[in-house]
Coordinates of C-alpha atoms and ligand atoms in Angstrom, one line a residue:
M1 CA 5.1 5.1 12.9
Q2 CA 3.8 1.7 11.8
K3 CA 2.0 1.1 15.0
E4 CA 0.4 4.6 14.6
I5 CA -0.6 3.7 11.1
H6 CA -2.2 0.6 12.1
E7 CA -4.0 2.3 15.1
Q8 CA -6.2 4.4 12.6
P9 CA -9.5 2.3 12.6
R10 CA -9.5 2.6 16.4
A11 CA -8.4 6.3 16.5
V12 CA -11.1 7.1 13.9
A13 CA -13.8 5.2 15.6
D14 CA -13.0 6.7 19.0
T15 CA -13.0 10.2 17.4
L16 CA -16.5 9.5 16.0
E17 CA -17.9 7.8 18.8
A18 CA -20.0 10.6 20.2
V19 CA -21.4 11.4 16.5
I20 CA -22.4 7.7 15.9
D21 CA -24.0 7.4 19.3
G22 CA -25.7 10.7 19.6
G23 CA -25.9 12.2 16.1
I24 CA -24.9 15.9 15.3
D25 CA -25.5 17.6 18.4
V26 CA -24.0 21.0 17.6
E27 CA -23.7 22.2 21.2
G28 CA -22.7 19.0 22.7
L29 CA -19.9 18.4 20.2
F30 CA -18.4 21.9 19.8
G31 CA -19.5 23.8 23.0
E32 CA -22.0 26.3 24.3
G33 CA -23.2 28.9 21.8
A34 CA -21.8 26.9 18.8
T35 CA -25.4 26.6 17.2
A36 CA -25.7 30.3 16.8
A37 CA -22.0 30.9 15.8
L38 CA -22.2 28.2 13.1
R39 CA -25.7 29.3 11.8
D40 CA -24.4 33.0 11.5
A41 CA -21.1 32.3 9.9
S42 CA -20.7 33.9 6.4
A43 CA -17.8 31.7 5.5
V44 CA -15.1 29.5 7.0
L45 CA -11.4 30.4 7.0
V46 CA -9.0 27.5 8.0
L47 CA -5.5 28.3 9.4
A48 CA -3.0 25.5 9.8
S49 CA 0.5 24.2 8.8
G50 CA 1.9 21.1 7.4
T51 CA -0.3 18.0 7.2
S52 CA -3.1 19.7 9.2
Y53 CA -3.2 22.3 6.4
Y54 CA -3.8 19.5 3.8
A55 CA -6.7 18.3 6.1
G56 CA -8.0 21.8 5.7
L57 CA -7.8 21.6 1.9
V58 CA -9.9 18.4 2.0
A59 CA -12.4 20.2 4.3
R60 CA -12.8 23.1 1.8
F61 CA -14.6 20.7 -0.6
W62 CA -16.9 19.5 2.0
M63 CA -17.6 22.9 3.3
E64 CA -18.7 24.3 -0.1
S65 CA -20.4 21.1 -1.5
I66 CA -22.2 20.0 1.8
A67 CA -22.6 22.9 4.0
K68 CA -22.8 25.4 1.0
L69 CA -20.5 27.8 2.8
P70 CA -17.5 29.7 1.2
C71 CA -14.2 28.3 2.6
G72 CA -10.7 29.5 2.5
V73 CA -7.7 27.6 3.7
E74 CA -4.4 29.3 4.5
L75 CA -1.1 28.6 5.9
G76 CA -0.7 30.3 9.3
H77 CA 2.6 31.8 8.6
E78 CA 1.3 33.4 5.3
Y79 CA -1.9 34.8 6.9
R80 CA -0.5 36.3 9.9
Y81 CA 2.0 38.6 7.8
R82 CA -0.4 39.7 5.1
D83 CA -3.1 42.2 4.8
S84 CA -6.5 40.5 4.7
I85 CA -10.0 41.8 4.7
P86 CA -11.5 40.5 7.9
D87 CA -15.2 39.6 8.1
P88 CA -16.3 39.2 11.7
R89 CA -19.0 36.8 10.8
Q90 CA -16.4 34.4 9.3
L91 CA -15.7 31.3 11.3
V92 CA -11.9 30.9 11.9
V93 CA -11.0 27.1 12.2
T94 CA -7.5 26.2 13.3
I95 CA -6.3 22.7 12.8
S96 CA -3.3 21.4 14.8
Q97 CA -2.3 18.0 16.0
S98 CA -0.1 19.4 18.8
G99 CA -2.1 22.3 19.7
E100 CA 1.3 24.2 20.0
T101 CA 2.5 25.2 16.5
L102 CA 3.7 28.6 16.7
D103 CA 2.8 29.6 13.2
T104 CA -0.8 28.6 13.7
L105 CA -1.2 29.9 17.2
E106 CA 0.2 33.4 15.9
A107 CA -2.3 33.3 13.0
L108 CA -5.1 32.7 15.4
K109 CA -4.1 35.6 17.5
R110 CA -3.8 37.7 14.4
A111 CA -7.3 36.8 13.3
K112 CA -8.6 37.7 16.8
Q113 CA -6.9 41.1 16.8
L114 CA -8.7 41.6 13.5
G115 CA -11.9 41.1 15.2
H116 CA -12.8 37.4 14.6
A117 CA -14.6 36.3 17.6
N118 CA -15.8 33.1 16.4
T119 CA -12.7 30.8 16.6
L120 CA -12.8 27.0 16.5
S121 CA -10.0 24.6 17.1
I122 CA -9.5 21.1 16.1
C123 CA -6.9 19.5 18.0
N124 CA -5.4 16.3 19.5
V125 CA -3.9 17.6 22.6
R126 CA -6.3 18.8 25.4
E127 CA -5.6 22.1 27.1
S128 CA -2.8 23.0 24.7
A129 CA -2.3 26.6 23.5
I130 CA -4.3 26.8 20.4
P131 CA -7.6 25.3 21.8
R132 CA -7.2 27.4 24.8
A133 CA -7.0 30.4 22.7
S134 CA -10.2 29.4 20.9
R135 CA -13.8 30.1 21.6
F136 CA -14.8 26.5 20.5
R137 CA -12.9 23.3 20.5
Y138 CA -13.2 19.9 19.2
Y139 CA -10.7 17.2 20.3
T140 CA -9.7 14.4 18.0
R141 CA -9.0 11.1 19.9
A142 CA -6.0 9.8 18.0
G143 CA -4.2 9.2 21.3
M144 CA -0.6 10.3 21.6
E145 CA 1.1 10.7 18.2
I146 CA 4.9 10.2 18.6
G147 CA 6.2 9.6 14.9
V148 CA 7.2 13.1 13.7
A149 CA 5.2 12.3 10.3
S150 CA 1.7 12.7 11.3
T151 CA -0.6 9.7 10.4
K152 CA -3.5 9.0 12.8
A153 CA -3.7 12.7 13.7
F154 CA -4.4 13.5 9.9
T155 CA -7.2 10.9 9.5
T156 CA -9.0 11.9 12.9
Q157 CA -8.7 15.6 11.8
L158 CA -10.4 14.6 8.6
V159 CA -13.4 12.9 10.3
S160 CA -13.6 15.8 12.7
L161 CA -13.8 18.3 9.8
F162 CA -16.5 16.2 8.2
T163 CA -18.4 16.3 11.4
L164 CA -18.0 20.2 11.6
T165 CA -19.3 20.4 8.1
L166 CA -22.3 18.5 9.0
A167 CA -22.7 20.6 12.2
I168 CA -22.6 23.9 10.1
A169 CA -25.0 22.4 7.6
K170 CA -27.4 21.4 10.5
A171 CA -27.2 24.7 12.2
K172 CA -27.9 26.4 8.9
G173 CA -30.9 24.3 8.3
R174 CA -29.3 22.6 5.4
L175 CA -29.3 19.1 6.7
D176 CA -32.5 17.4 7.2
A177 CA -33.0 14.4 9.5
A178 CA -32.7 11.9 6.6
A179 CA -29.4 13.4 5.1
E180 CA -28.1 13.5 8.8
A181 CA -28.9 9.8 9.2
A182 CA -27.4 8.9 5.7
A183 CA -24.2 11.0 6.6
I184 CA -23.7 9.2 10.0
E185 CA -24.3 5.8 8.2
Q186 CA -21.5 6.7 5.8
L187 CA -19.2 7.6 8.8
R188 CA -20.0 4.3 10.4
F189 CA -18.2 2.5 7.6
V190 CA -14.9 4.5 7.7
P191 CA -12.9 2.4 10.4
G192 CA -13.6 -0.7 8.4
S193 CA -12.7 0.9 5.1
I194 CA -9.4 2.0 6.7
Q195 CA -8.8 -1.6 7.9
H196 CA -9.3 -2.6 4.4
A197 CA -6.8 -0.2 3.1
L198 CA -4.3 -1.3 5.7
N199 CA -4.6 -4.8 4.4
L200 CA -3.0 -3.6 1.3
E201 CA 0.3 -3.5 3.0
P202 CA 2.0 -6.5 1.4
Q203 CA 1.3 -5.1 -2.2
I204 CA 2.4 -1.7 -1.2
Q205 CA 5.7 -3.1 0.2
G206 CA 6.4 -4.4 -3.3
W207 CA 6.1 -1.0 -4.9
A208 CA 8.2 0.3 -2.0
E209 CA 11.1 -1.9 -3.1
R210 CA 11.0 0.0 -6.6
F211 CA 10.6 3.4 -5.0
A212 CA 13.6 3.0 -2.7
A213 CA 15.9 3.0 -5.6
R214 CA 14.6 6.3 -7.0
E215 CA 15.5 10.0 -6.1
H216 CA 12.3 11.6 -7.3
A217 CA 8.7 11.0 -7.4
L218 CA 5.5 12.9 -8.5
F219 CA 2.1 12.5 -7.1
L220 CA -1.2 13.4 -8.8
G221 CA -4.7 13.7 -7.9
R222 CA -7.7 15.8 -8.7
G223 CA -10.4 17.5 -6.6
L224 CA -11.0 16.0 -3.2
H225 CA -7.8 13.7 -4.0
Y226 CA -5.5 16.4 -4.8
P227 CA -4.8 17.1 -1.0
V228 CA -4.1 13.3 -0.6
A229 CA -1.5 13.6 -3.4
L230 CA 0.0 16.5 -1.5
E231 CA 0.1 14.5 1.8
G232 CA 1.5 11.5 0.0
A233 CA 4.4 13.6 -1.3
L234 CA 5.0 15.2 1.9
K235 CA 5.1 11.8 3.8
L236 CA 7.6 10.4 1.2
K237 CA 10.0 13.3 1.4
E238 CA 9.6 13.7 5.2
I239 CA 10.8 10.1 6.0
S240 CA 12.5 8.8 3.0
Y241 CA 14.3 11.9 1.8
I242 CA 13.2 11.2 -1.8
H243 CA 12.2 14.4 -3.6
A244 CA 8.5 14.2 -4.2
E245 CA 6.2 16.7 -5.6
A246 CA 2.4 16.7 -5.8
Y247 CA 0.2 18.3 -8.5
A248 CA -3.3 18.8 -9.3
A249 CA -3.3 16.3 -12.3
G250 CA -4.7 19.0 -14.7
E251 CA -1.5 21.2 -14.1
L252 CA 0.7 18.3 -15.4
K253 CA 0.9 19.8 -19.0
H254 CA 1.6 23.2 -17.5
G255 CA 5.1 22.4 -16.4
P256 CA 5.9 19.2 -14.5
L257 CA 5.4 17.1 -17.6
A258 CA 8.9 18.0 -18.5
L259 CA 10.2 16.0 -15.6
V260 CA 8.6 12.8 -16.8
D261 CA 10.7 9.9 -18.4
S262 CA 11.2 6.4 -17.6
S263 CA 13.0 7.2 -14.2
M264 CA 10.2 9.2 -12.6
P265 CA 7.6 7.3 -10.8
V266 CA 4.3 8.9 -11.0
V267 CA 1.8 8.0 -8.2
V268 CA -1.9 8.6 -9.0
I269 CA -4.8 8.8 -6.8
A270 CA -7.7 7.6 -8.9
P271 CA -10.7 6.5 -7.3
N272 CA -14.0 6.4 -9.2
D273 CA -15.1 10.0 -8.7
A274 CA -16.6 12.7 -11.0
L275 CA -13.1 13.5 -12.3
L276 CA -11.9 9.9 -12.9
E277 CA -12.0 10.3 -16.8
K278 CA -10.0 13.5 -16.6
V279 CA -7.4 11.9 -14.4
K280 CA -7.2 8.8 -16.9
S281 CA -6.3 11.3 -19.7
N282 CA -3.6 13.0 -17.4
M283 CA -2.4 9.5 -17.0
Q284 CA -2.1 9.0 -20.7
E285 CA 0.1 12.1 -20.9
V286 CA 2.5 10.4 -18.5
S287 CA 2.6 7.0 -20.3
A288 CA 3.3 8.7 -23.7
R289 CA 6.6 10.2 -22.2
G290 CA 7.5 6.7 -20.9
G291 CA 6.6 7.5 -17.3
E292 CA 5.7 4.5 -14.9
L293 CA 2.4 4.9 -13.3
Y294 CA 1.5 3.7 -9.8
V295 CA -2.2 4.0 -9.4
F296 CA -4.3 3.6 -6.3
A297 CA -7.8 3.2 -7.7
D298 CA -11.0 1.8 -6.0
L299 CA -12.8 -1.3 -7.3
D300 CA -15.1 0.8 -9.4
S301 CA -12.3 2.7 -11.3
H302 CA -11.7 -0.3 -13.7
F303 CA -8.1 -0.1 -14.2
T304 CA -6.0 -3.0 -15.5
E305 CA -2.3 -3.5 -15.1
S306 CA -0.3 -3.2 -18.3
E307 CA 3.3 -2.4 -19.2
G308 CA 4.3 0.7 -17.1
V309 CA 1.1 0.7 -15.1
H310 CA 0.8 -0.8 -11.6
V311 CA -2.6 -0.7 -9.9
I312 CA -3.5 -1.3 -6.3
R313 CA -7.2 -1.7 -5.6
T314 CA -8.5 0.3 -2.6
P315 CA -11.8 -0.3 -1.1
R316 CA -15.1 0.4 -2.8
H317 CA -15.7 4.1 -3.4
M318 CA -16.7 5.9 -0.3
G319 CA -18.1 9.1 -2.0
S320 CA -17.0 12.4 -0.1
L321 CA -15.1 10.4 2.5
S322 CA -12.9 8.7 0.0
P323 CA -9.8 10.9 0.8
I324 CA -9.8 9.6 4.2
V325 CA -9.3 5.9 2.9
H326 CA -6.8 7.0 0.3
A327 CA -4.5 8.5 3.0
I328 CA -3.7 5.1 4.2
P329 CA -1.9 3.7 1.2
V330 CA 0.3 6.7 0.7
Q331 CA 1.3 6.7 4.3
L332 CA 2.2 2.9 3.9
L333 CA 4.1 3.5 0.7
A334 CA 6.3 6.4 2.4
Y335 CA 6.8 4.1 5.5
H336 CA 8.0 1.0 3.5
T337 CA 10.2 3.0 1.2
A338 CA 11.8 4.8 4.2
L339 CA 12.4 1.5 5.8
R340 CA 14.1 0.1 2.8
R341 CA 16.3 3.0 2.6
G342 CA 17.2 2.6 6.2
T343 CA 16.3 6.2 7.2
D344 CA 15.1 6.9 10.9
V345 CA 11.1 6.8 10.0
D346 CA 10.1 8.0 13.6
K347 CA 12.7 10.7 14.0
P348 CA 13.5 12.1 10.4
R349 CA 16.4 14.3 10.3
N350 CA 16.0 18.3 10.7
L351 CA 12.3 17.9 11.5
A352 CA 10.4 18.2 14.9
K353 CA 7.0 16.9 16.0
S354 CA 6.1 20.2 17.4
V355 CA 7.5 23.4 16.0
T356 CA 7.1 26.0 18.6
V357 CA 9.5 28.4 17.0
E358 CA 9.1 30.5 13.9
Ligands
G6P401 C1 5.4 19.7 12.1 C2 5.1 18.1 12.1 C3 4.1 17.8 11.0 C4 3.0 18.7 11.3 C5 3.2 20.2 11.4 C6 2.0 21.0 11.9 O1 6.1 20.0 10.9 O2 6.4 17.5 11.7 O3 3.7 16.5 11.1 O4 1.9 18.4 10.4 O5 4.2 20.3 12.3 O6 1.8 20.5 13.3 P1 0.4 20.6 14.0 O7 0.8 20.0 15.4 O8 0.0 22.0 14.0 O9 -0.6 19.8 13.3

């Protein structure tokens, strides 16, 4: 897992290679007929499971703010068994690292039965079942991922979903040449920023020593960083077996605040985005109950350490791409906490890398 975490600058650079070199060439990237399908899409419906589902939750923000297209995100196993109102003009996007997850594959089949012809798969394994069953496909280039807890597959999914967002915007005439060039310039910096985040490892190891002695943890984030909080909690529970839950920070007062006392570490993803002041007031709610805060904040967030407030500075704020960079420290925190607890990081109990049963 540690090797795979550290491969992320390379994996993301490889996944972005075609975009950096050739721009948003919609047909070249997504396949013949993609321009018309993306141009005519009335909405996006993302279907996925686990970490891939969290990638979809990040993409929802991008789809609605950049491509200006409504976007729903649903767990495959929920979607396949409920009545839904199909819209044949919706683009159905499945996200799967393995391409074999039964819940996602069956959800895709269900969408097709309901009349969805425009299906697009984002996948790390060529010719696996989900991309084969999709009209369009886009392969992440993470290389083989062996650790059960997904790391480099997640960040390569995110840059692929950002690319898809730009492609939809372009197909719809909502991305002019200057905006496309600016977005590609932003993407060019991502591998370097990931490396910068990886360099925080020694500081995160210090936090992990404290986490290893705990049995519960809360993760908070808002907006684009709420899915990063979800992913951080998932990583921690998957490999260290610490009970971790994530909340959109505004939800704290509606229940989880009752759990906060001095024995509950609270991890906050708090970069300098539009919601920072809101997050800061949520953090005060934690401090007032004696909770200990562990804050990942970028250079522009202006946090200072104080009693019960620990801060690790992440790279300079990356705008919309910030969740990609903030995925790294939560992976490292889970990894080092698990290592200190002596669990089998690569093969956690009760879990499988590819879940091909229901
Ligand atoms: C399993 C893995 C997770 C993964 C999920 C979805 O539960 O342990 O790491 O996120 O399946 O897998 P997929 O291959 O569809 O992305």
